Every structure is written in structure tokens, then in C-alpha cells.
Amino acid sequence: MEKIDKTTSKRMTAIKSKNTKIELLLRKKLYSLGFRYRVNYSKVLGKPDIVFSKQKVAVFVDSHFWHGYNFDLIEKKTFRNKPYWINKIRKNMVRDTYVTKTLESCGWTVIRLWEHQLKEDLDDCVKLIRKGIKGYS
């Protein structure tokens, strides 16, 4: 395994796993519309970014790199310690599929939103969540 230099280490340490800009964007919009939810709720498998527990709706906000959006393009890119990152992203993708299928089999509605969806059309993302929440106005 390739040794990580101080610059790379500092950059990777700065990456947030929760309360990212795109998550905050969505949460602020939902809250302004009167929605109330739990954040990073550890009692639900996968610790979804937003949870409507009564309605059994789990919302995941997935970033492109970490969750493998256009994975074939990521695989072709050149970057440090490539085998490590490709393996990590593949594991994330497998875990995401497992979490989604498991929650759905337990009666949950799972909504996965990519970062570009939130940036391009936040209102459409909110509509998807509204549809998922049955009987929630």
C-alpha cells in the first residue's frame, strides 16, 4: 500500500461524512416547508441522513465519488493509491445496495439522492420525498 503524504492526509481528513453542504441544503428546505425529521439516525440500518420514523422513510444523500456515481469513469481516473480507493468505493456500493434492500424488506421507503440532483433541482428532490411520505403534508 502506498504511503499517504501529509498534504493528502490533511485533505482527506477535512472531508465530512455528515452535515455536508448538500445535506444541509436539503434539510433547510425540508424544515422551511414544515417537515420534521431525525438526522443520521443510528437506530435505522445505514444511519440515513434524514429519517421520517413514523412513516418509515429513509433518505440518503450520496456524493458522487464515495458512492460510485459513474463508477466506470472513476475507475479510469488516475489518482494516488488507486487500488485502495477503488476497493473502498466498491465496498460502499455493495453496502448501499445491502442497506437499501434490507430496509425495503422491512417495510421502509428508501430514497437515495445524488449530489447533482440536489444541486440541479432541489424542488424535485423534495417532491420525491413528499411522495415517499404517505399522508404527510
mmCIF file of C-alpha atoms in Angstrom:
data_model
loop_
_atom_site.group_PDB
_atom_site.id
_atom_site.type_symbol
_atom_site.label_atom_id
_atom_site.label_comp_id
_atom_site.label_asym_id
_atom_site.label_seq_id
_atom_site.Cartn_x
_atom_site.Cartn_y
_atom_site.Cartn_z
ATOM 1 C CA MET A 1 0.000 0.000 0.000
ATOM 2 C CA GLU A 2 1.288 3.424 -0.945
ATOM 3 C CA LYS A 3 2.203 5.751 1.898
ATOM 4 C CA ILE A 4 -0.047 8.814 2.089
ATOM 5 C CA ASP A 5 1.757 12.157 2.219
ATOM 6 C CA LYS A 6 0.856 14.920 4.695
ATOM 7 C CA THR A 7 -0.992 17.016 2.108
ATOM 8 C CA THR A 8 -3.209 14.136 1.051
ATOM 9 C CA SER A 9 -3.800 13.143 4.651
ATOM 10 C CA LYS A 10 -4.851 16.676 5.578
ATOM 11 C CA ARG A 11 -7.201 16.894 2.570
ATOM 12 C CA MET A 12 -8.831 13.521 3.305
ATOM 13 C CA THR A 13 -9.263 14.391 6.999
ATOM 14 C CA ALA A 14 -11.194 17.524 6.019
ATOM 15 C CA ILE A 15 -13.857 15.554 4.133
ATOM 16 C CA LYS A 16 -17.064 15.451 6.116
ATOM 17 C CA SER A 17 -19.193 12.347 6.432
ATOM 18 C CA LYS A 18 -22.238 14.174 7.765
ATOM 19 C CA ASN A 19 -23.658 17.682 7.676
ATOM 20 C CA THR A 20 -22.252 18.230 4.197
ATOM 21 C CA LYS A 21 -23.329 21.260 2.164
ATOM 22 C CA ILE A 22 -25.721 19.218 0.062
ATOM 23 C CA GLU A 23 -27.304 17.586 3.137
ATOM 24 C CA LEU A 24 -27.738 20.959 4.831
ATOM 25 C CA LEU A 25 -29.282 22.385 1.663
ATOM 26 C CA LEU A 26 -31.918 19.649 1.630
ATOM 27 C CA ARG A 27 -32.558 19.737 5.385
ATOM 28 C CA LYS A 28 -33.036 23.514 5.417
ATOM 29 C CA LYS A 29 -35.521 23.288 2.553
ATOM 30 C CA LEU A 30 -37.483 20.472 4.208
ATOM 31 C CA TYR A 31 -37.517 22.258 7.568
ATOM 32 C CA SER A 32 -38.723 25.513 5.962
ATOM 33 C CA LEU A 33 -41.638 23.549 4.468
ATOM 34 C CA GLY A 34 -42.639 22.241 7.898
ATOM 35 C CA PHE A 35 -41.119 18.775 7.708
ATOM 36 C CA ARG A 36 -39.672 17.378 10.931
ATOM 37 C CA TYR A 37 -37.191 14.522 10.817
ATOM 38 C CA ARG A 38 -34.265 12.847 12.515
ATOM 39 C CA VAL A 39 -30.710 13.318 11.281
ATOM 40 C CA ASN A 40 -28.157 10.487 10.978
ATOM 41 C CA TYR A 41 -30.489 8.264 12.988
ATOM 42 C CA SER A 42 -28.390 5.372 14.303
ATOM 43 C CA LYS A 43 -31.425 3.231 15.205
ATOM 44 C CA VAL A 44 -32.063 2.690 11.484
ATOM 45 C CA LEU A 45 -29.737 0.465 9.438
ATOM 46 C CA GLY A 46 -27.277 2.502 7.409
ATOM 47 C CA LYS A 47 -27.717 5.575 9.618
ATOM 48 C CA PRO A 48 -29.695 7.509 6.977
ATOM 49 C CA ASP A 49 -29.012 11.218 6.528
ATOM 50 C CA ILE A 50 -32.712 12.042 7.070
ATOM 51 C CA VAL A 51 -35.319 9.787 8.668
ATOM 52 C CA PHE A 52 -39.080 10.122 8.974
ATOM 53 C CA SER A 53 -39.504 7.338 11.513
ATOM 54 C CA LYS A 54 -43.323 7.304 11.794
ATOM 55 C CA GLN A 55 -43.668 6.998 8.037
ATOM 56 C CA LYS A 56 -40.659 4.653 7.753
ATOM 57 C CA VAL A 57 -38.885 6.767 5.162
ATOM 58 C CA ALA A 58 -35.085 6.861 4.990
ATOM 59 C CA VAL A 59 -33.320 9.448 2.839
ATOM 60 C CA PHE A 60 -29.680 9.052 1.853
ATOM 61 C CA VAL A 61 -27.735 11.901 0.251
ATOM 62 C CA ASP A 62 -24.949 10.250 -1.730
ATOM 63 C CA SER A 63 -21.879 12.057 -3.009
ATOM 64 C CA HIS A 64 -20.578 11.037 -6.416
ATOM 65 C CA PHE A 65 -17.085 9.881 -5.501
ATOM 66 C CA TRP A 66 -17.746 7.979 -2.278
ATOM 67 C CA HIS A 67 -20.847 6.176 -3.533
ATOM 68 C CA GLY A 68 -19.672 5.374 -7.051
ATOM 69 C CA TYR A 69 -21.724 7.574 -9.362
ATOM 70 C CA ASN A 70 -20.402 6.808 -12.875
ATOM 71 C CA PHE A 71 -18.053 4.290 -11.308
ATOM 72 C CA ASP A 72 -16.593 3.272 -14.667
ATOM 73 C CA LEU A 73 -15.251 6.839 -15.060
ATOM 74 C CA ILE A 74 -13.805 6.807 -11.530
ATOM 75 C CA GLU A 75 -12.001 3.547 -12.325
ATOM 76 C CA LYS A 76 -10.351 5.143 -15.375
ATOM 77 C CA LYS A 77 -9.110 8.224 -13.499
ATOM 78 C CA THR A 78 -5.544 8.376 -12.290
ATOM 79 C CA PHE A 79 -5.065 9.153 -8.617
ATOM 80 C CA ARG A 80 -2.893 8.087 -5.725
ATOM 81 C CA ASN A 81 -3.369 4.697 -4.126
ATOM 82 C CA LYS A 82 -5.935 3.791 -6.767
ATOM 83 C CA PRO A 83 -6.436 0.120 -5.766
ATOM 84 C CA TYR A 84 -7.296 1.165 -2.206
ATOM 85 C CA TRP A 85 -9.883 3.765 -3.292
ATOM 86 C CA ILE A 86 -11.455 1.594 -5.979
ATOM 87 C CA ASN A 87 -11.874 -1.198 -3.411
ATOM 88 C CA LYS A 88 -13.313 1.225 -0.851
ATOM 89 C CA ILE A 89 -15.837 2.682 -3.300
ATOM 90 C CA ARG A 90 -16.883 -0.818 -4.429
ATOM 91 C CA LYS A 91 -17.477 -1.782 -0.781
ATOM 92 C CA ASN A 92 -19.537 1.385 -0.298
ATOM 93 C CA MET A 93 -21.655 0.496 -3.334
ATOM 94 C CA VAL A 94 -22.227 -3.054 -2.054
ATOM 95 C CA ARG A 95 -23.113 -1.710 1.398
ATOM 96 C CA ASP A 96 -25.529 0.837 -0.111
ATOM 97 C CA THR A 97 -27.324 -1.914 -2.046
ATOM 98 C CA TYR A 98 -27.490 -4.137 1.044
ATOM 99 C CA VAL A 99 -28.857 -1.334 3.236
ATOM 100 C CA THR A 100 -31.476 -0.352 0.644
ATOM 101 C CA LYS A 101 -32.706 -3.925 0.100
ATOM 102 C CA THR A 102 -32.754 -4.718 3.817
ATOM 103 C CA LEU A 103 -34.677 -1.584 4.756
ATOM 104 C CA GLU A 104 -37.163 -2.105 1.918
ATOM 105 C CA SER A 105 -37.719 -5.707 3.017
ATOM 106 C CA CYS A 106 -38.593 -4.319 6.470
ATOM 107 C CA GLY A 107 -41.250 -2.008 5.019
ATOM 108 C CA TRP A 108 -39.171 1.154 4.693
ATOM 109 C CA THR A 109 -39.262 3.523 1.747
ATOM 110 C CA VAL A 110 -35.666 4.305 0.788
ATOM 111 C CA ILE A 111 -34.867 7.446 -1.182
ATOM 112 C CA ARG A 112 -31.327 7.859 -2.468
ATOM 113 C CA LEU A 113 -30.419 11.237 -3.888
ATOM 114 C CA TRP A 114 -27.217 12.028 -5.748
ATOM 115 C CA GLU A 115 -25.459 15.313 -5.061
ATOM 116 C CA HIS A 116 -26.066 16.558 -8.625
ATOM 117 C CA GLN A 117 -29.821 16.012 -8.240
ATOM 118 C CA LEU A 118 -29.897 18.289 -5.205
ATOM 119 C CA LYS A 119 -27.769 20.944 -6.884
ATOM 120 C CA GLU A 120 -29.739 20.900 -10.140
ATOM 121 C CA ASP A 121 -33.325 20.621 -8.866
ATOM 122 C CA LEU A 122 -33.847 20.777 -5.117
ATOM 123 C CA ASP A 123 -37.612 21.168 -5.510
ATOM 124 C CA ASP A 124 -37.834 17.922 -7.497
ATOM 125 C CA CYS A 125 -35.925 16.118 -4.723
ATOM 126 C CA VAL A 126 -38.385 17.480 -2.167
ATOM 127 C CA LYS A 127 -41.261 16.201 -4.358
ATOM 128 C CA LEU A 128 -39.696 12.712 -4.311
ATOM 129 C CA ILE A 129 -39.531 12.824 -0.536
ATOM 130 C CA ARG A 130 -43.135 14.068 -0.283
ATOM 131 C CA LYS A 131 -44.232 11.106 -2.423
ATOM 132 C CA GLY A 132 -42.361 8.749 -0.130
ATOM 133 C CA ILE A 133 -44.053 10.115 2.952
ATOM 134 C CA LYS A 134 -47.563 8.753 2.784
ATOM 135 C CA GLY A 135 -50.103 11.060 4.386
ATOM 136 C CA TYR A 136 -47.523 13.694 5.377
ATOM 137 C CA SER A 137 -48.400 17.175 4.190
#
